[in-house]
Structures are given as C-alpha cells and as structure tokens.
Short mmCIF file of C-alpha atoms in Angstrom, two decimals:
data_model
loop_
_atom_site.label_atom_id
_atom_site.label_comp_id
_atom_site.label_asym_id
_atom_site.label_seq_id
_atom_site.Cartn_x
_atom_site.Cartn_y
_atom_site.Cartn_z
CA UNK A 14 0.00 0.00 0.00
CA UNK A 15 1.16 3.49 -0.97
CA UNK A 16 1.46 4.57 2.66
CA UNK A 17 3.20 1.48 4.34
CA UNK A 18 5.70 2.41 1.11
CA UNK A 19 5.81 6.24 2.06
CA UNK A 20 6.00 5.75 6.10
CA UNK A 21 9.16 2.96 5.15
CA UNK A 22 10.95 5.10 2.97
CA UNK A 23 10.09 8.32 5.89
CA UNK A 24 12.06 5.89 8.31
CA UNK A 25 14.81 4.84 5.90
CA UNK A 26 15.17 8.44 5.21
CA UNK A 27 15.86 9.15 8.81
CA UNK A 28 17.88 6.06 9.95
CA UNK A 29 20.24 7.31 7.00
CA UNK A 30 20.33 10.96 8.35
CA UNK A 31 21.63 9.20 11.77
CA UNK A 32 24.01 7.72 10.27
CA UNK A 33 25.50 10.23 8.57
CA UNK A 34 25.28 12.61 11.81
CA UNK A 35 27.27 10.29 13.54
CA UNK A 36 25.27 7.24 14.82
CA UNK A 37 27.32 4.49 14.93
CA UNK A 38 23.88 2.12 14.62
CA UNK A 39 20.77 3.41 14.77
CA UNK A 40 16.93 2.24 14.04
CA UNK A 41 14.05 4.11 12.89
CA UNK A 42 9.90 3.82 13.17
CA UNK A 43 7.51 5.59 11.38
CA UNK A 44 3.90 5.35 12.20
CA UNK A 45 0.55 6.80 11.15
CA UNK A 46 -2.47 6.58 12.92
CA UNK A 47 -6.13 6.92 13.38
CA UNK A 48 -8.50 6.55 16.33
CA UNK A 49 -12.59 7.89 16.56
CA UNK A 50 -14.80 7.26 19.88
CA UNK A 51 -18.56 7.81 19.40
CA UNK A 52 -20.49 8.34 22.76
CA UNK A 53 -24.33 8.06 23.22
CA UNK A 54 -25.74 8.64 26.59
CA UNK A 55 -29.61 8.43 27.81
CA UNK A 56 -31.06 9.33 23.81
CA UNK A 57 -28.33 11.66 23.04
CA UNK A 58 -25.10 12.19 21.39
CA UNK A 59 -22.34 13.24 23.98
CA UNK A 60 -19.24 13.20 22.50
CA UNK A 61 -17.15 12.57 19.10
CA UNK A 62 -13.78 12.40 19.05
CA UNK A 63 -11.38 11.56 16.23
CA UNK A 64 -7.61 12.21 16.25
CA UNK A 65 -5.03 11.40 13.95
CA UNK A 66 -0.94 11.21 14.69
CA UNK A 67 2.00 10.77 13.00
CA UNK A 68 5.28 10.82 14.50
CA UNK A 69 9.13 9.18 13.88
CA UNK A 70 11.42 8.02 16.65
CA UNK A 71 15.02 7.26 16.69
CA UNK A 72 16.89 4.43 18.56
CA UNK A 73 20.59 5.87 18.27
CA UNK A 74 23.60 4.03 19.38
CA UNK A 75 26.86 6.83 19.32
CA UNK A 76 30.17 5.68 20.57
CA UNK A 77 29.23 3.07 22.98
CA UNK A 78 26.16 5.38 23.88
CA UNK A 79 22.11 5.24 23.94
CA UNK A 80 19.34 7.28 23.47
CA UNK A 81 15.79 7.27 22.20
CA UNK A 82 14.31 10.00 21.15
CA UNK A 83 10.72 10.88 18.73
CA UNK A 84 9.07 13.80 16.73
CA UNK A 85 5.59 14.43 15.38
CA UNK A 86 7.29 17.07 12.70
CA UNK A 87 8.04 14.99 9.84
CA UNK A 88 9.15 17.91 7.46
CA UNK A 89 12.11 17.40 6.20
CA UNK A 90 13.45 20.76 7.12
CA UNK A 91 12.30 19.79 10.52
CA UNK A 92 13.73 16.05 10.34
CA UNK A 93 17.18 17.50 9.26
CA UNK A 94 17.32 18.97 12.68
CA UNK A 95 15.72 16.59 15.21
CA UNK A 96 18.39 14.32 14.17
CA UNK A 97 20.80 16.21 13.98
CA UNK A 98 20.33 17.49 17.46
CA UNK A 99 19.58 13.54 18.68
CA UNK A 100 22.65 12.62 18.10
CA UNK A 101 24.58 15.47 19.83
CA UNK A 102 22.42 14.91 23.01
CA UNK A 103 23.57 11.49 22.62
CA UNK A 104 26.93 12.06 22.30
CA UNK A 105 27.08 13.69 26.40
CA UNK A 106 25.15 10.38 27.74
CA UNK A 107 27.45 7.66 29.59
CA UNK A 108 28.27 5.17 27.89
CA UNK A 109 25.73 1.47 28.03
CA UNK A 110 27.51 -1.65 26.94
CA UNK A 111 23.94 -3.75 27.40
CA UNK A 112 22.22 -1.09 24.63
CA UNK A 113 22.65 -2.49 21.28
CA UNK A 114 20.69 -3.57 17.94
CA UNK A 115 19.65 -7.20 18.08
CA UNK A 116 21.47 -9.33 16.38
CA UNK A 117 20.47 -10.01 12.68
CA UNK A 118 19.42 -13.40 13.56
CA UNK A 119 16.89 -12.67 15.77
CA UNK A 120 15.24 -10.99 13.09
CA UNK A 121 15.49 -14.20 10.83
CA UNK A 122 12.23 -16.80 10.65
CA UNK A 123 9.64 -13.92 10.33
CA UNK A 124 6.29 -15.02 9.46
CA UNK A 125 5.03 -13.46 6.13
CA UNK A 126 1.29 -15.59 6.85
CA UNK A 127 -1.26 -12.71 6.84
CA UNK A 128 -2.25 -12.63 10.06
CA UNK A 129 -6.11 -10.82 9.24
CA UNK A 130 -5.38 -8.02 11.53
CA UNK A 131 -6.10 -5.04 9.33
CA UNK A 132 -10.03 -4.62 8.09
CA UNK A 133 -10.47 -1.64 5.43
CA UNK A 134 -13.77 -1.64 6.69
CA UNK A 135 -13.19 -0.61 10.10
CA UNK A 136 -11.46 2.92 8.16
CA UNK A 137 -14.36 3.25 5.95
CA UNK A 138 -16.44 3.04 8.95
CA UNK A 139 -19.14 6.51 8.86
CA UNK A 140 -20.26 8.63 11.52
CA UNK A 141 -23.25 7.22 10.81
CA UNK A 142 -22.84 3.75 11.36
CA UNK A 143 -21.26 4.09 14.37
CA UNK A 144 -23.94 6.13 15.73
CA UNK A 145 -26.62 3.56 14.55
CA UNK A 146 -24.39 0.79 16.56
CA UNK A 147 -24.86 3.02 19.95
CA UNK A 148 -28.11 3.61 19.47
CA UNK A 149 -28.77 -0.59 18.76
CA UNK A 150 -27.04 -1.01 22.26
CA UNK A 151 -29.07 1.58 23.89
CA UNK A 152 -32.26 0.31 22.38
CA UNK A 153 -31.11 -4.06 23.66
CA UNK A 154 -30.76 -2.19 27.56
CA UNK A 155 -33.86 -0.75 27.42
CA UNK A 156 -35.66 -3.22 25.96
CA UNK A 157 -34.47 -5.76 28.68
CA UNK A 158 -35.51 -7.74 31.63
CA UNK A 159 -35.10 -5.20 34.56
CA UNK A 160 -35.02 -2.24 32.07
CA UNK A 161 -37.74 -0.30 34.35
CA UNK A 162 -34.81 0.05 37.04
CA UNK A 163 -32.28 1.84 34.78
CA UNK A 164 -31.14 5.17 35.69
CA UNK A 165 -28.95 5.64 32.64
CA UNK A 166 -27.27 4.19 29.39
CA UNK A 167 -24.37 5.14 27.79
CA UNK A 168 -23.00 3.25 24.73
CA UNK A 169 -19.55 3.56 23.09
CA UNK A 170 -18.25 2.66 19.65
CA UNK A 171 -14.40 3.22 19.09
CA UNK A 172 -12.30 2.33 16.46
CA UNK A 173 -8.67 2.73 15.16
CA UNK A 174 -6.17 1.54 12.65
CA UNK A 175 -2.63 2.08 12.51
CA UNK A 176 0.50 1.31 10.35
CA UNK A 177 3.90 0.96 11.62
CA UNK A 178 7.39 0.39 9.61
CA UNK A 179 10.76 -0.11 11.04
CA UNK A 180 14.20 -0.39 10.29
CA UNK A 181 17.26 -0.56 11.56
CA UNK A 182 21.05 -0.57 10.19
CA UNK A 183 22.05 -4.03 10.67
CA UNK A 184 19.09 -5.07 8.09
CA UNK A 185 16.09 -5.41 9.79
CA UNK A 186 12.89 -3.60 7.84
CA UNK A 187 9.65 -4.76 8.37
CA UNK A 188 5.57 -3.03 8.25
CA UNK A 189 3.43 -4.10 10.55
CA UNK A 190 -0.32 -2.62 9.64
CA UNK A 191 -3.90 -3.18 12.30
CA UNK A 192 -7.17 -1.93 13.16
CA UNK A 193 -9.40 -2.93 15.70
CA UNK A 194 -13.13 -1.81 16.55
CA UNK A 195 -14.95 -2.04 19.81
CA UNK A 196 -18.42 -1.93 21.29
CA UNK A 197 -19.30 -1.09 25.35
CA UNK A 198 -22.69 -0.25 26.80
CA UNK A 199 -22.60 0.29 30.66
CA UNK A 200 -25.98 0.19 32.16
CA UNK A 201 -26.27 2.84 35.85
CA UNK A 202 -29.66 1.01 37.82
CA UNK A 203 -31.21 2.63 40.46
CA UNK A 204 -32.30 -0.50 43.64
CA UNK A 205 -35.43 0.77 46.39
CA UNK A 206 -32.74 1.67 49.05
CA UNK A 207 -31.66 4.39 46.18
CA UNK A 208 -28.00 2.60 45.17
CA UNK A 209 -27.15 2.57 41.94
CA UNK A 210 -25.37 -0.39 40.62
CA UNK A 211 -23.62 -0.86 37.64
CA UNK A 212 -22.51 -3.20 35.20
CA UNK A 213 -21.07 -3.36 31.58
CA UNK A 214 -20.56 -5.38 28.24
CA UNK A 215 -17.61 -4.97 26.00
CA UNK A 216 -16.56 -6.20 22.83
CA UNK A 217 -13.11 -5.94 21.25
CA UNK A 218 -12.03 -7.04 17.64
CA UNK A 219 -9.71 -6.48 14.70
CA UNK A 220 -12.61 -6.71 11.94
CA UNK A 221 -16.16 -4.82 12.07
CA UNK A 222 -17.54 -8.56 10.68
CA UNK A 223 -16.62 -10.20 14.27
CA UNK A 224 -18.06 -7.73 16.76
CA UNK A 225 -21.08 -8.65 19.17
CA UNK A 226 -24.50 -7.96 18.28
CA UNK A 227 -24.82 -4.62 19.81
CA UNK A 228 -28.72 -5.42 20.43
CA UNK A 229 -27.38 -8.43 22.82
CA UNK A 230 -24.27 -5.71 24.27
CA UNK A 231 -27.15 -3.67 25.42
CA UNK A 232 -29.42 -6.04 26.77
CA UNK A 233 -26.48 -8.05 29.04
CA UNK A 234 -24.85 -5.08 30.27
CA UNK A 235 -28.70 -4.31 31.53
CA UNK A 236 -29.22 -8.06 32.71
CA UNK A 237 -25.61 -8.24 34.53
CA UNK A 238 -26.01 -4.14 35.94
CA UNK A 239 -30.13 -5.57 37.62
CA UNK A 240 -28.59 -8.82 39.02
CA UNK A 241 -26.45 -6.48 41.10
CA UNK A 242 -29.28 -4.86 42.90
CA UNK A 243 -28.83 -5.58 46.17
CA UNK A 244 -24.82 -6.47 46.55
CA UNK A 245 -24.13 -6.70 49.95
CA UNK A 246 -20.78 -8.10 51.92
CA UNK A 247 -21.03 -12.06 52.14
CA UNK A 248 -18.74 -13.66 54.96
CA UNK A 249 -15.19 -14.06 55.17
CA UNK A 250 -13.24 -17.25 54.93
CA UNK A 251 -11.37 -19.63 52.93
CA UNK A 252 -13.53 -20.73 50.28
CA UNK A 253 -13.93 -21.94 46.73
CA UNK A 254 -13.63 -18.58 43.93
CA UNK A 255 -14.77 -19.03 40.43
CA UNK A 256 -13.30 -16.14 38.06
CA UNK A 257 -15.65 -15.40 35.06
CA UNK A 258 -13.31 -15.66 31.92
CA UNK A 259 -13.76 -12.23 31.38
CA UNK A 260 -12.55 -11.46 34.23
CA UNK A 261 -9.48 -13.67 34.62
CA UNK A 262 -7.48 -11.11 32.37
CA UNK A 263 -7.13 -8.94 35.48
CA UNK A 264 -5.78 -11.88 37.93
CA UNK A 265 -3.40 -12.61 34.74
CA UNK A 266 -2.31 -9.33 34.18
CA UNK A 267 -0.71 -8.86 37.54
CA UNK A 268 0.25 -12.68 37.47
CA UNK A 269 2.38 -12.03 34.34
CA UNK A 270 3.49 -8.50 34.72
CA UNK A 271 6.37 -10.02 36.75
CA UNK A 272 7.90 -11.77 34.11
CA UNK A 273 9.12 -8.70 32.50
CA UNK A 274 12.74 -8.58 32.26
CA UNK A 275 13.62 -5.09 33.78
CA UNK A 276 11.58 -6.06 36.57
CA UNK A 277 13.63 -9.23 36.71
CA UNK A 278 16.56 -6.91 36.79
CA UNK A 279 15.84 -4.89 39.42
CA UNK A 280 15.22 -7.80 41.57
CA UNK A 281 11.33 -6.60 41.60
CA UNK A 282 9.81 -9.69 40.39
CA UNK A 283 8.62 -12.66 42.72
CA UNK A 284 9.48 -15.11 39.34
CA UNK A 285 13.48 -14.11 39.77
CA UNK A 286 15.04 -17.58 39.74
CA UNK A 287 12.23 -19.51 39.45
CA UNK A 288 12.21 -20.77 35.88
CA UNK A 289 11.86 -24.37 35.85
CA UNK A 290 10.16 -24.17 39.06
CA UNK A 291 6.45 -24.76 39.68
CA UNK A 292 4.23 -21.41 39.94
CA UNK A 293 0.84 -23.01 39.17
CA UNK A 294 -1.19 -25.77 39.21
CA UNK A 295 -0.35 -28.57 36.85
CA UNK A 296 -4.20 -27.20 34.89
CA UNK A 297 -2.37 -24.15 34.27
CA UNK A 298 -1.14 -23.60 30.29
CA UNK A 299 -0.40 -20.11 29.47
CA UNK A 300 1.11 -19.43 25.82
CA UNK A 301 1.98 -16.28 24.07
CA UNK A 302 0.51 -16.42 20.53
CA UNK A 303 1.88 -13.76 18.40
CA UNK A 304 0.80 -15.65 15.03
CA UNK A 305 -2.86 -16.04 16.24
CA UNK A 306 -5.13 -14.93 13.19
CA UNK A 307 -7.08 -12.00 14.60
CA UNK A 308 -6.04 -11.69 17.41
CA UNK A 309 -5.95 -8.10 19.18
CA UNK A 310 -2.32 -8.19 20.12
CA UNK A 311 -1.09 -10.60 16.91
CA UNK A 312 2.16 -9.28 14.79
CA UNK A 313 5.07 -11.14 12.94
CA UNK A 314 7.71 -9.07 14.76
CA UNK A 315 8.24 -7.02 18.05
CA UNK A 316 9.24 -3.65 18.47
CA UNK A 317 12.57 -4.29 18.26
CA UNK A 318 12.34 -6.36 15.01
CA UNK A 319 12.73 -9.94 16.84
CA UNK A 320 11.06 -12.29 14.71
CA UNK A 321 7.89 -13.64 17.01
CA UNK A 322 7.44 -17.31 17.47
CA UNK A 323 4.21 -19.06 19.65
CA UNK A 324 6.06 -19.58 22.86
CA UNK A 325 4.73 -21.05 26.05
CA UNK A 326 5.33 -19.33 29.09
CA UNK A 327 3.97 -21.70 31.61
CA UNK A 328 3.71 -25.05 30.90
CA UNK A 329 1.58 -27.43 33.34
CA UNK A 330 2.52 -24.94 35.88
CA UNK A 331 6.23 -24.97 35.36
CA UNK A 332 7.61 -21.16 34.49
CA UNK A 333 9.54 -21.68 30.93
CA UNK A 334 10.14 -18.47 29.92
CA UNK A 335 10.78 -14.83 31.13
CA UNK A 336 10.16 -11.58 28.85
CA UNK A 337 13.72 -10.37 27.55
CA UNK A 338 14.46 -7.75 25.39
CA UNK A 339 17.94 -7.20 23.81
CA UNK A 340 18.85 -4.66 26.77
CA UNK A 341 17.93 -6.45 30.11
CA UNK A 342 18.78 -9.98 28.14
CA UNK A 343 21.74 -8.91 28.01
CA UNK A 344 22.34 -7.21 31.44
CA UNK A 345 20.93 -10.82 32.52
CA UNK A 346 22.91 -12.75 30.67
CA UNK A 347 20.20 -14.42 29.27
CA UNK A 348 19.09 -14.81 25.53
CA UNK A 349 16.12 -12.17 24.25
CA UNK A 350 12.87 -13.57 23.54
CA UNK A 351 11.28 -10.26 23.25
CA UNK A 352 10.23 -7.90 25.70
CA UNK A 353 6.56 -8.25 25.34
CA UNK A 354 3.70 -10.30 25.34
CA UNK A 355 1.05 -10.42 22.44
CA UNK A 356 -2.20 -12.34 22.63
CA UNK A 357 -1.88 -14.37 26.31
CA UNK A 358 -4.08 -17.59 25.84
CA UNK A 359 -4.75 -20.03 28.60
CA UNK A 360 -5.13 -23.26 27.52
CA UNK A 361 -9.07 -24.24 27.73
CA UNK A 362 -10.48 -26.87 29.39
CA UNK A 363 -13.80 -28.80 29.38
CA UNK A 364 -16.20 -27.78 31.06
CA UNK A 365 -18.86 -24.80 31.05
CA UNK A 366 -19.20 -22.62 34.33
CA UNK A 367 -22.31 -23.67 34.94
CA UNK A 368 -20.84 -27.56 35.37
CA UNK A 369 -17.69 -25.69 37.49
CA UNK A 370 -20.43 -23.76 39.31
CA UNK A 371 -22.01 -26.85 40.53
CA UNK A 372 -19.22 -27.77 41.98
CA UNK A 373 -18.74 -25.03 44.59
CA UNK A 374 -20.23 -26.02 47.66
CA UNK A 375 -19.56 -22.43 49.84
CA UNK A 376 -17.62 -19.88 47.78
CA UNK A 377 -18.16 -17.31 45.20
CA UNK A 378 -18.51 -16.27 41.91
CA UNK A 379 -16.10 -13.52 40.52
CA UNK A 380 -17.52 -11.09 37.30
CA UNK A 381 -15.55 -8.48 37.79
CA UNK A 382 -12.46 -7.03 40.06
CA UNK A 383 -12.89 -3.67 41.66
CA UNK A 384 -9.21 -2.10 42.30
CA UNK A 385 -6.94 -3.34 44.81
CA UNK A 386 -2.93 -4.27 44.53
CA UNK A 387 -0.44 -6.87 43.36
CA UNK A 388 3.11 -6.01 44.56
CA UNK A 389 5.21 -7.32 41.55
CA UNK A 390 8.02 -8.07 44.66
CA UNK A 391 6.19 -10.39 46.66
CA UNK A 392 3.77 -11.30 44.71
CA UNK A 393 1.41 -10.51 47.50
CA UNK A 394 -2.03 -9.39 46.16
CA UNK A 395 -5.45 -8.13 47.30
CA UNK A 396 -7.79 -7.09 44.99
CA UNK A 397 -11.34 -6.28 45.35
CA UNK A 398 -14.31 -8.33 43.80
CA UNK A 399 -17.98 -8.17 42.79
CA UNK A 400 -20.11 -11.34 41.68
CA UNK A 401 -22.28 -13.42 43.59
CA UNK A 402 -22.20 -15.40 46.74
CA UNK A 403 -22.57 -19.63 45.39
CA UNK A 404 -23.87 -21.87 47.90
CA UNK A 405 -24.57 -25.85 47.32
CA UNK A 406 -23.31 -25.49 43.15
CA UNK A 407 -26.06 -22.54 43.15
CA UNK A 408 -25.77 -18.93 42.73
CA UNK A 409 -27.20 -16.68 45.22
CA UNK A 410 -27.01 -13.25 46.23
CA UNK A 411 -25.20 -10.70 44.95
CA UNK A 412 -21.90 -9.51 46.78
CA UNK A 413 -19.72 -6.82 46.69
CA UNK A 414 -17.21 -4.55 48.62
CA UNK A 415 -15.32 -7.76 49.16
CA UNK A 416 -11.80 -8.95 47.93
CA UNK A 417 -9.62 -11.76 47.48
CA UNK A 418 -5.94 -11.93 48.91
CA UNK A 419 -2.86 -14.25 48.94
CA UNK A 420 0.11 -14.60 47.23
CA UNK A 421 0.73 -15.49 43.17
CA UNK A 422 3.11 -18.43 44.08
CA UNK A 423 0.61 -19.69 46.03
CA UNK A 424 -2.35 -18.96 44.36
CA UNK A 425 -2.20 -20.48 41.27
CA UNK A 426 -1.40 -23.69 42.71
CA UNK A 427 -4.91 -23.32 43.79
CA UNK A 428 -6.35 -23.55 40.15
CA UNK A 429 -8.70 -27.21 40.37
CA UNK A 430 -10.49 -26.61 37.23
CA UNK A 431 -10.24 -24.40 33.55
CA UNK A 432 -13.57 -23.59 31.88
CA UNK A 433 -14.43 -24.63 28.02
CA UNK A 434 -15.27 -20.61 27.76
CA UNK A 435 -12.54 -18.60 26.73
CA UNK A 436 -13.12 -14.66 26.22
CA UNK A 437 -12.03 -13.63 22.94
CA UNK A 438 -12.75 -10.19 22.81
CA UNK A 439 -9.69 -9.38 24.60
CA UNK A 440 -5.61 -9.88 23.74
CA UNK A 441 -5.86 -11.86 26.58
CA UNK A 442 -7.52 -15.12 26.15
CA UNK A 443 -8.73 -16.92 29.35
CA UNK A 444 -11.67 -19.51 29.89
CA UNK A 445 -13.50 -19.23 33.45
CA UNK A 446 -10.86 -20.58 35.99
CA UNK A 447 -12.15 -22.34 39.64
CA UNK A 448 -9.80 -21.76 42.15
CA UNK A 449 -9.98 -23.61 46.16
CA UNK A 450 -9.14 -22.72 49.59
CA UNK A 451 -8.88 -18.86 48.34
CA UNK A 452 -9.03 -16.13 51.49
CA UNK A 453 -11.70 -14.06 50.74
CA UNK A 454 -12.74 -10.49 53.06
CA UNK A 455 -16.30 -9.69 53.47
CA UNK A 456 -18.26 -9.08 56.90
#
C-alpha cells in the first residue's frame, strides 16, 4: 500500500540521516495513525472524538552510547534537525555496553502468513454507522428484563487503525499494519434503598464482521447491571472462587506483569530464579501467541524487530520463559525472547461454568475485580471483587465490597479446574478458571 511504502521510505530516510550525523547504529519507526470514539448517553449524542498522529522516533547508538528519542514534525526541514540534534544529546550520555541492535538473527524466521489483523472496513467506517451501533445497544438495555430500574445508558463505539514500519542498520525492515473496533454499553440502575449499581458489556475485535451484536451488548450489560441490585458483603473465609473468563485477564495481568525482564533486573519480580520451578497448578497452560489470526495483540515481529514465534510461558505450571528484550537480556545474561507479550491464551479446558459452578459447595462467583494491589516483589495481592455469593453449586445473592488476597506463588497452585469458555474479545484469552481454599474479606 502506498502509505506502508511512504511511512518505510520516511524511516529509511531518517535512519540514514543518523548515520550520517554520527550514529554508529541506529533504528528508525515511522507510524501513522487513526483513532474515533462515538459516545451516546440516555437518547443523546455526547461526545465525538477523532484524532489522527503521526510521528518518527530514533533508537541511536553513538560511541558506545544510547538514546531514544521521537518527533511528530516529519518535514524534512524539521527532520534535518531533530536528528541532527539527537545525536549530539547522545553524544554527552554515559556510555551502556547492554544497549545495542539485536542481532540479525533474531530478526530471521519472520512469518510473512497474513495474520487478518487489518479490516479496510473498520477505516471506511461513517459517523453514521457508528452512531446507529450506539443507538442498537441503547435500544437491547432498554428493551431488557429489569429495564424499568435503569437510571442511565451510555454506549460507546471506538475504532482505530494504525500502520507501523521499522528499520534498523544491521538489516532489519519490516511493516506491521492493524485496526481494531470495539463496542461497550454500561448500564447505571437505580435498587429501592436508592444505590445505583452498575454493570457493563464490552466487545473488542480487529474486523467490524466479528463484533457482538450490539442489540445483545445492550441487553447483558442491563441483565448483569439488575442482578447487582442488592450487593451486599457475604462472609469471610477460605472458600472456593470461580473467576468469570472475562474477568481472569485482570488476575493474569498482575500474574504475568512479573515476568518482564527489567523487573527481573531490578530484583522486583517474585518469578526471579524460578524458571523451571512450579508457579501453578499442573491445569495451568499459558502461551503467548503472536501468530494467532485475529487476534488483538497478533504481529510477525516485536518492536525491536525480533522475529515472534508461539512460545509457552507456563507449561503445566512450570515457568519456561521470562520476557527479555535485547537490553535487560543482556544485562541478565540471558538470551532475548522479546520484551513483550502479544495475545496471552490459557489453555481451555472442558467444562462450562455452569458444570464448574455446581461444583462449589460455599464460595463465590467472581464477574468483575474492583481495584486493589499486586506487589510485583512479593507477589502478595489483594484485589477487590464483585459477583455473587454460590452456595450448594447454586448462585445466590449478589456480593460486593469484598476482595480476594494471597500470594501469586501460592495462588495459582490453587487452580482445580479451567472452563471450556474462553473470552475472545480481549488480547488476553482466558476460559472461566475455579480456584480452592482462596481467602476471601467480606463481613
């Protein structure tokens, strides 16, 4: 495409300027891109935003020294000087033997499979059709079971695309091009005791063809936002916890955070020495899939060029990998694998919630986590939680201003069974996970 051509040749143009200021090595991104919100609240239109960027940045590597630097004034005239004046301020940095280019072989094995992450259609999208998706979703919560209890509806299309080329001096050059379109309706409810509860449905995806129903967003983010009426503190104790699967990305987010390799490092991270070691039950699978066709987070290469390859991370609850870019690989003395994680999928299981459910004999049911802290250290967490108390494989009440506590290490040795379910509307990929003998803070 005539852009991904122009945006290469921009970052050609100022790798070579680098260079011939004084760079020693030096890579070079240029990146376009797009992103529009719609909001429609109670029958109205509330906001519209759309905002467009464009913007180069330098990785420069001058005499045994560092720095990264980036502009959103891409005249040339403009360019000249922005590098020019890059590499001086480079040139009075110390000096960083762990900052360096990868080398040329990590960039080697790139995927050239088209990974379906770019829809045209979600650019050609119209101010009108992404109004007439809000309105849908307004129109499903108010048409739903409970709807005479809503206090107020506010539905939210957004929707970007972006491209992205790199290069670097050593012979890396790749274009990496994406889009992605989303759907949310949060539904406010108003209980007799004058609360006001609220829930939400949200939908993520790369093409327009793949998003929820907004009729059905609407009318779940009503259903889930009435079944809170009434959330009250349940008792403490150690007890059985069920984590809906769209949920779970929060638990894995500060599970996995840890395994970054600065964090490693610094001696921040409660994973330091513990590959090969058991951090989870044996039912715990978790795989980085940076090939997955449309997935949110898929790409053939990271931002450093490294060539991305499926890797697992955790493998029947034995750590296998840590997160390692070029620099802290290095300072570790380990071998990069890339610095970042793409689409995190947790291998499913076989069985629906509602067969895990029935399993829980006192315990409770976890749709969403309300704040709290996970102290990448320790690995000591407690984060707050709203859902529903489950007695006898039921579900009861509602309960909230609770929250779960413990320790990672510990906790996801815990894991007893992994739901059939797995949310895809996310870059992280999780089924519904049942967890037992969890400490959980109520009345």
């Amino acid at each position: 495409m005539s852009d991904e051509r122009e945006l290469l040749g921009a970052a050609r143009a100022a790798m070579a300027l680098a260079k011939k200021h004084g760079a020693s090595d030096a890579s070079a991104s240029a990146s376009r891109s797009r992103a529009v919100e719609t909001t429609w609240r109670d029958g109205k239109l509330e906001k519209v935003s759309d905002a467009t960027s464009r913007s180069i940045a330098l990785q420069l590597f001058v005499d045994g020294r560092y720095g990264g630097m980036s502009t959103s004034d891409v005249r040339p005239a403009a360019l000249q000087r922005f590098v020019e004046d890059a590499v001086a301020m480079v040139r009075v940095l110390a000096k960083d033997p762990h900052r360096k280019l990868p080398d040329p072989s990590l960039y080697a094995g790139r995927s050239d499979a088209d990974l379906e992450v770019y829809d045209p259609k979600v650019g050609a999208l119209s101010a009108d059709s992404r109004l007439t998706r809000a309105k849908a979703m307004e129109e499903g919560a108010r048409s739903a079971r409970g709807k005479e209890h809503i206090v107020s509806v506010t539905a939210t299309v957004s929707d970007s695309e972006s491209v992205f080329a790199r290069v670097a001096s050593n012979g890396f050059e790749g274009v990496h091009r994406s889009s992605d379109v989303s759907s949310e309706a949060e539904v406010t409810v108003k209980d007799d005791d004058g609360r006001r509860p609220e829930d939400w449905v949200y939908g993520s995806t790369c093409h327009v063809a793949d998003l929820p129903d907004p009729t059905t967003i609407g009318r779940q983010a009503t259903e889930r936002a009435v079944a809170r009426i009434g959330a009250k503190k349940a008792g403490s104790g150690t007890m059985s916890v069920l984590v809906e699967a769209r949920a779970a990305r929060t638990l894995l987010r500060h599970f996995t955070g840890p395994l970054w390799g600065g964090a490693l490092q610094q001696k921040e991270s409660f994973f330091e020495g513990k590959l090969g070691a058991t951090v989870g039950s044996k039912l715990l699978t978790l795989s980085d899939e940076p090939l997955l066709k449309r997935g949110l987070g898929s790409r053939a290469f990271d931002g450093e060029g490294i060539a991305l390859k499926p890797r697992v991370i955790v493998d029947r609850g034995t750590l296998k990998g840590y997160l390692l870019d070029v620099y802290y690989a290095s300072k570790l003395g380990m071998a990069p694998s890339s610095g970042r994680l793409t689409n995190v999928v947790v291998a499913p299981g076989k069985r629906s919630l509602e067969a895990m459910l029935k399993d829980v004999k006192d315990g409770v049911l976890v749709t969403s986590f309300i704040g709290g802290n996970s102290n990448a250290t320790t690995g000591v967490f407690s984060l707050g939680i709203m859902g529903f108390r489950v007695a006898g494989g039921e579900r009861k009440e509602a309960i909230g201003e609770m929250n779960i506590s413990g320790k990672h290490l510990d906790f996801w040795k815990k894991l007893v069974a992994v739901g059939d379910d797995p949310y895809v509307y996310a870059s992280t990929r999780s089924p519904s996970l049942l967890f037992e003998g969890v400490s959980v803070a109520g009345k």
